[in-house]
Coordinates of C-alpha atoms in Angstrom, one line a residue:
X13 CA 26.6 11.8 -92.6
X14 CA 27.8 14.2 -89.8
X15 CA 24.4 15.7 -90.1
X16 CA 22.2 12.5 -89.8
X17 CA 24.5 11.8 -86.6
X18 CA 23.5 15.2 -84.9
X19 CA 20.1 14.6 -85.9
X20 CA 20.0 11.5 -83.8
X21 CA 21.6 12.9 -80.4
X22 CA 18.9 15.9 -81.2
X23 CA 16.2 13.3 -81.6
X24 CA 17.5 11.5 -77.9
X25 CA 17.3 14.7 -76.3
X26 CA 13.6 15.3 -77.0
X27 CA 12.8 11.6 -76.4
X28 CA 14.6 12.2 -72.9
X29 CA 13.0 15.0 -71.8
X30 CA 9.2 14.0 -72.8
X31 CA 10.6 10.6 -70.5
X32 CA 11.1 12.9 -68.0
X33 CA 7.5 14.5 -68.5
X34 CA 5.8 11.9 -68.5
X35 CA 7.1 10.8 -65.0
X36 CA 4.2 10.3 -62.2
X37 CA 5.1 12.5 -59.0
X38 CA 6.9 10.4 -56.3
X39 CA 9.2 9.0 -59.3
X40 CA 13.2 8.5 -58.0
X41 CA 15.7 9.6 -60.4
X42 CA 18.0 5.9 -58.7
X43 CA 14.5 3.9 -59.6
X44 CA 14.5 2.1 -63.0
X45 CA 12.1 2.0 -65.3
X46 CA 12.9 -1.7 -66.0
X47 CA 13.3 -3.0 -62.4
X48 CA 11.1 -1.1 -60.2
X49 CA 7.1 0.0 -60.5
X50 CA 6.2 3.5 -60.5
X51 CA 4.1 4.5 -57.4
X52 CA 0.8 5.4 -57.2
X53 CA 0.4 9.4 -57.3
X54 CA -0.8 11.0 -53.9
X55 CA -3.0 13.9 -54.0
X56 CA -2.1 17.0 -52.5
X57 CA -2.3 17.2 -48.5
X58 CA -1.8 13.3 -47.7
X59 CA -0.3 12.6 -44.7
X60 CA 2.1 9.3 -45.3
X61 CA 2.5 7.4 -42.0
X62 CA 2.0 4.1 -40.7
X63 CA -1.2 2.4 -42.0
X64 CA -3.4 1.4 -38.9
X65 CA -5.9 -1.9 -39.6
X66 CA -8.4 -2.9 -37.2
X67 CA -10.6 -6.0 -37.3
X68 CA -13.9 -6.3 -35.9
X69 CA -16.7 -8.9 -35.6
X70 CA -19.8 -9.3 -37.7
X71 CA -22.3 -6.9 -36.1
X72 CA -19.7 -4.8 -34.3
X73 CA -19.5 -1.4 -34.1
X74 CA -16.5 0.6 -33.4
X75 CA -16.5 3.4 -30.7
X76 CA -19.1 1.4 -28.6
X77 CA -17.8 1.8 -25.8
X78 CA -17.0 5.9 -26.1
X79 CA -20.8 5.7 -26.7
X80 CA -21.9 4.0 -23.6
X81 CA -19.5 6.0 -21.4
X82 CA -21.0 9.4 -23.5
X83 CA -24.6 7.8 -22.4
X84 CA -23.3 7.1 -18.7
X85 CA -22.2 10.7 -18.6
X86 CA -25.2 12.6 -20.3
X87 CA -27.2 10.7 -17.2
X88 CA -24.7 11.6 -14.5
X89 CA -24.9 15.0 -16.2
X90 CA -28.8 15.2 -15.9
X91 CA -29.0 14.2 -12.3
X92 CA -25.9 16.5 -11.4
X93 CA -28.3 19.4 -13.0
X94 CA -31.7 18.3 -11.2
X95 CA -29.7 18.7 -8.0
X96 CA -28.5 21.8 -8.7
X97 CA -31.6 23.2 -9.7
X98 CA -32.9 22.1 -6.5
X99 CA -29.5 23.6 -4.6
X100 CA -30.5 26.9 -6.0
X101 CA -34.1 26.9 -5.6
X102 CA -33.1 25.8 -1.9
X103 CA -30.7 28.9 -1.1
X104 CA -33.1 31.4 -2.9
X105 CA -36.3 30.7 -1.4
X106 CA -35.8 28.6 1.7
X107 CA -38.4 29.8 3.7
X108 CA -41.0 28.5 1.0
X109 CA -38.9 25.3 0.3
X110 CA -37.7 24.1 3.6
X111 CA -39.2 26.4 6.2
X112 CA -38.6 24.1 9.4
X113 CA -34.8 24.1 8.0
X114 CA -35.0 19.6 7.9
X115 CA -33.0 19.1 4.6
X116 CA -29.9 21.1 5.2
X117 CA -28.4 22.5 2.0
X118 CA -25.1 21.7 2.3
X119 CA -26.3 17.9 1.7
X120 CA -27.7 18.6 -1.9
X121 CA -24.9 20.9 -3.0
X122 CA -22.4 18.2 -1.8
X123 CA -24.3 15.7 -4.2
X124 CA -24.7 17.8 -6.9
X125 CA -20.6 18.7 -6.6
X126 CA -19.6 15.0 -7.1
X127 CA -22.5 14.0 -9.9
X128 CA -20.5 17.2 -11.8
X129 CA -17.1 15.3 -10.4
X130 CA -18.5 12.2 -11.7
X131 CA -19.7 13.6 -15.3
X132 CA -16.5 15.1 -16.0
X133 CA -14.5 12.3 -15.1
X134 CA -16.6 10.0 -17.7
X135 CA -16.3 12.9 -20.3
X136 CA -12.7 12.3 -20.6
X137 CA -12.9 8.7 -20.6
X138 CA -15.5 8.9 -23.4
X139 CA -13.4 10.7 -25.5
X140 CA -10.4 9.1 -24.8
X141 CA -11.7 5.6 -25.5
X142 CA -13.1 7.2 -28.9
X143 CA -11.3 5.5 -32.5
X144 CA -8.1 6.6 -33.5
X145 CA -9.4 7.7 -37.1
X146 CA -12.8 9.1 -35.6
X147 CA -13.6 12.5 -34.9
X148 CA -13.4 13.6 -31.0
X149 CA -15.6 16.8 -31.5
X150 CA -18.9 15.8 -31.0
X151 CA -18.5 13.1 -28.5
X152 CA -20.3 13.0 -25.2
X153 CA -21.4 16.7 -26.1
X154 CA -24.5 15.8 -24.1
X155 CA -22.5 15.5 -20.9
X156 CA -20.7 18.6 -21.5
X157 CA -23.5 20.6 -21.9
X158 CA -25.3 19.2 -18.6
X159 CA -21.4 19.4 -17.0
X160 CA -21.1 23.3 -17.1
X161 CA -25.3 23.5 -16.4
X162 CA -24.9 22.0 -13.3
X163 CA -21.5 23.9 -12.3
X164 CA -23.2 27.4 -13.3
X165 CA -26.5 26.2 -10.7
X166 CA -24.2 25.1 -8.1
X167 CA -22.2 27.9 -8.1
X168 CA -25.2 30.3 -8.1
X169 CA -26.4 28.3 -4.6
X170 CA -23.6 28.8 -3.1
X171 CA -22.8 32.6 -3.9
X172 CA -26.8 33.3 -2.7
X173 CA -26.5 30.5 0.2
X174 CA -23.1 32.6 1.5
X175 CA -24.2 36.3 0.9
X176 CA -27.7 35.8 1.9
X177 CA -28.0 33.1 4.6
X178 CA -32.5 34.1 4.8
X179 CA -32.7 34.1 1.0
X180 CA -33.6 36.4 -2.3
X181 CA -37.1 35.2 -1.5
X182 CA -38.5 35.7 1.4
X183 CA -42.8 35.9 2.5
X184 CA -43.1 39.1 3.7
X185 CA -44.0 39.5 7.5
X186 CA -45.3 43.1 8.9
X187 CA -43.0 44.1 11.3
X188 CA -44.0 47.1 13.2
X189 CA -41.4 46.8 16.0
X190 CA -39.4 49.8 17.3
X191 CA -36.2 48.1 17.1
X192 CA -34.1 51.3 17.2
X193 CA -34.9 52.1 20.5
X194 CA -34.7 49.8 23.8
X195 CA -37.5 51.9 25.6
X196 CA -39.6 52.1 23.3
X197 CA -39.1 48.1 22.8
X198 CA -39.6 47.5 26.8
X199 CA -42.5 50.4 26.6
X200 CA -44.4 48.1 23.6
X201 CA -43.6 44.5 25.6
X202 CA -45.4 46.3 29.1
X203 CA -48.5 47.4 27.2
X204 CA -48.8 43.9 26.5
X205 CA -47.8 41.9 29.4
X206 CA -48.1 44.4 32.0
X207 CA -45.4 46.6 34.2
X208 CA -42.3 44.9 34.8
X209 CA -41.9 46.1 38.4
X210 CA -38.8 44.8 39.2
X211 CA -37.6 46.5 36.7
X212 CA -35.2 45.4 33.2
X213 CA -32.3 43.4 33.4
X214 CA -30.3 44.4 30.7
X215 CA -27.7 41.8 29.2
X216 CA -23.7 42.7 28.2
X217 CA -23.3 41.9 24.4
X218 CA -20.7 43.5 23.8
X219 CA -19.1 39.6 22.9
X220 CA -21.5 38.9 20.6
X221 CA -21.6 40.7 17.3
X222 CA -24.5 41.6 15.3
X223 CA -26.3 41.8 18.6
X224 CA -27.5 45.4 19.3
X225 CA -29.1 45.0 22.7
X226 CA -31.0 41.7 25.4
X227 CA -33.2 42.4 28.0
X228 CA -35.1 40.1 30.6
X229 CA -38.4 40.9 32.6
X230 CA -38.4 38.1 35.3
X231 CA -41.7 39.7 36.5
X232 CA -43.5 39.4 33.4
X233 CA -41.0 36.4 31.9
X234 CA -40.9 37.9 28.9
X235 CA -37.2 38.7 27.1
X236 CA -35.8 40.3 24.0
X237 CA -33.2 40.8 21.4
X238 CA -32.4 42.9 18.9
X239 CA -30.3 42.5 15.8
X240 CA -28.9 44.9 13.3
X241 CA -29.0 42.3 10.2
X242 CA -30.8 40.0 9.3
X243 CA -27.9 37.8 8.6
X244 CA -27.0 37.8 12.4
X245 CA -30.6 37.5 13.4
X246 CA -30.6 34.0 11.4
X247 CA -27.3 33.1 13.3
X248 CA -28.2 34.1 16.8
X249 CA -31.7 32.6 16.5
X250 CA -31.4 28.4 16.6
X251 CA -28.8 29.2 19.8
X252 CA -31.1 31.8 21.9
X253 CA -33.7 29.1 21.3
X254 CA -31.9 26.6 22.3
X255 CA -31.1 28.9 25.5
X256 CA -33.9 29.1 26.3
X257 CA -35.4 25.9 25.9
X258 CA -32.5 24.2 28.4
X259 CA -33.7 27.1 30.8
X260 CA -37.2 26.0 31.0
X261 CA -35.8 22.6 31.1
X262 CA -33.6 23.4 34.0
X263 CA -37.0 24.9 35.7
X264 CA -39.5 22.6 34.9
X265 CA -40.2 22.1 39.2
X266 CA -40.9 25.5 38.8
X267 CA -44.6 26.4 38.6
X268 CA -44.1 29.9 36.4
X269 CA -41.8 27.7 33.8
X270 CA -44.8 25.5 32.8
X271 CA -46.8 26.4 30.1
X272 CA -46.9 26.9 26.8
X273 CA -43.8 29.2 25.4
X274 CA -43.3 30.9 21.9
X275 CA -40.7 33.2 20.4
X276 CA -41.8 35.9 17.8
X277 CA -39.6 37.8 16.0
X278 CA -38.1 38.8 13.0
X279 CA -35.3 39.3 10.7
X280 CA -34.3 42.3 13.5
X281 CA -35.5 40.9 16.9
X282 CA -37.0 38.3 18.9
X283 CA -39.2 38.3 21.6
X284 CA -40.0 35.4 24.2
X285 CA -42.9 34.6 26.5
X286 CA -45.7 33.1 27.2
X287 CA -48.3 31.7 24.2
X288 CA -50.9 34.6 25.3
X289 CA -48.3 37.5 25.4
X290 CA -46.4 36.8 22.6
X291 CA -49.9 36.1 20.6
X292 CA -51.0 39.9 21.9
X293 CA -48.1 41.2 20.7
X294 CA -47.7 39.3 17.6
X295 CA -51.2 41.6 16.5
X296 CA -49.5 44.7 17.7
X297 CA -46.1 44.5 16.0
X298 CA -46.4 41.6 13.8
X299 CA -43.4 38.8 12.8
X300 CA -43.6 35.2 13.0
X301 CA -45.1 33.2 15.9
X302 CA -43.0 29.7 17.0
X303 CA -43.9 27.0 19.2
X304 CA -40.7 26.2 22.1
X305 CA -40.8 22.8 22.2
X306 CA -39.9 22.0 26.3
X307 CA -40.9 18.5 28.5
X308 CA -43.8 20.5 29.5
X309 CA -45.2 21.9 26.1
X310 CA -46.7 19.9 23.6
X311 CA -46.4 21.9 20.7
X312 CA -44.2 21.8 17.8
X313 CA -42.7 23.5 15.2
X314 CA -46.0 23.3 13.1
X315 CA -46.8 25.9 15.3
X316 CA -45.8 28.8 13.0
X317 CA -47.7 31.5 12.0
X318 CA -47.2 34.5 10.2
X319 CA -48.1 38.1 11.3
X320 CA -51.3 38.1 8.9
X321 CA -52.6 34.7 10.0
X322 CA -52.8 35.8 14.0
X323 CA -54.5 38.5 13.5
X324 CA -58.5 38.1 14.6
X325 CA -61.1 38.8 11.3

């Protein structure tokens, strides 16, 4: 008797434990089998949290709008890169580009800087405005791509447009001018114009750096100035133009300030005079020939020549 009794509590120990086995995971030991349903197993790695439902419309799609603003950006993107192609392009070669200097480049890198402004701003709205249960890693990747493309070209135009004011590319001009040396500079002039008998009148620029040395001939009217970069050449050369221009201006009673005027020069010196003189000397030294445009001269800027086309076949 005793032993069919242990038998049984032996038998309800088993029975308990293969219970206890065959228990899905997620099964509380204060749940009863008789009052409460198991729950559904989970594989490994689930994240349990709030369930999120969304309806939508027959034909909808969700995300369309992160798509749109994606599309909007890619475009903003493209133009922002067009314009800096053509920032660059500008700053690098602007004497093939823009050689009367009309389109200033500050003007295209400005619009280029807020198409990038604009691109990145609808980047972020794009992906912000993406699903809660989509992926963010491919969206707007287009505008991206175009976003740094343009930044890189922009950047690029201004470094070049800030170190090297003339450009990387530049035509080249023969210049056979003996810049390092003021006599021989007056010497070259007076071969071509003639003896200036009353002599030089040299000009104090000690105020004006980059500038190595100025000299007027009022016999001849013929005037120089010399430079020792090209980077303050390019500076000093729209005001000594405009100098001169108001001077002829200011003279224009004057029978010896009518006429036809040009300046010739180069990325080193300038020289002024008449459209004879200057054209002699343009064949002896070379540089680029440019119309003065006064009340009494009817040229223009079209005027320009380089030192190869001047010269006579």
């Amino acid at each position: 008797m005793q032993d069919e009794e242990y038998d049984f509590f032996e038998g309800r120990d088993e029975r308990r434990r293969d219970r206890r086995r065959d228990r899905p995971r997620g099964w509380s030991a204060s749940q009863s089998p008789q009052s409460a349903t198991p729950p559904v197993p989970m594989p490994p790695g689930t994240r349990i949290g709030r369930t999120h439902e969304s309806t939508f419309r027959a034909g909808h799609r969700p995300g369309g709008v992160s798509r749109t603003v994606a599309a909007i950006a890619l475009l903003t993107g493209l133009l922002a890169v067009a314009f800096g192609v053509a920032s660059a392009a500008h700053e690098l070669a602007p004497a093939y580009l823009d050689p009367d200097g009309k389109v200033p480049g500050r003007l295209i890198a400005g619009t280029c800087a807020a198409l990038i402004a604009v691109t990145f701003i609808l980047v972020i709205i794009a992906r912000a405005t993406t699903p809660r249960r989509s992926s963010r890693r491919g969206v707007a990747s287009g505008g991206i791509i175009t976003f740094v493309l343009a930044a890189l070209l922009l950047a690029l135009g201004v470094v070049v447009g800030v170190l090297f004011p003339l450009g990387l590319i530049r035509p080249v001009v023969r210049d056979e001018a003996p810049v390092g040396s003021d006599d021989n500079m007056k010497f070259g002039i007076e071969r071509v114009t003639g003896t200036c008998t009353d002599g030089w009148n040299d000009i104090d620029v000690a105020g004006y750096p980059g500038v190595d040395s100025a000299s007027v001939c009022v016999t001849t009217r013929v005037a120089y100035v010399t430079f020792d970069s090209d980077v303050a050449a390019h500076t000093y050369a729209g005001a000594i133009t405009s100098t001169i221009t108001g001077l002829l201006e200011e003279h224009a009673d004057d029978a010896r300030a009518q006429g036809d005027w040009r300046t010739l020069g180069t990325g080193q010196w300038i020289a002024f005079g008449s459209e004879k003189n200057m054209t002699i000397l343009q064949r002896e030294w070379g540089g680029t020939l440019t119309t003065v445009n006064t009340t009494q001269s009817s040229g223009d800027d079209s005027g320009d020549s380089s030192g190869d086309e001047a010269q006579p076949s």
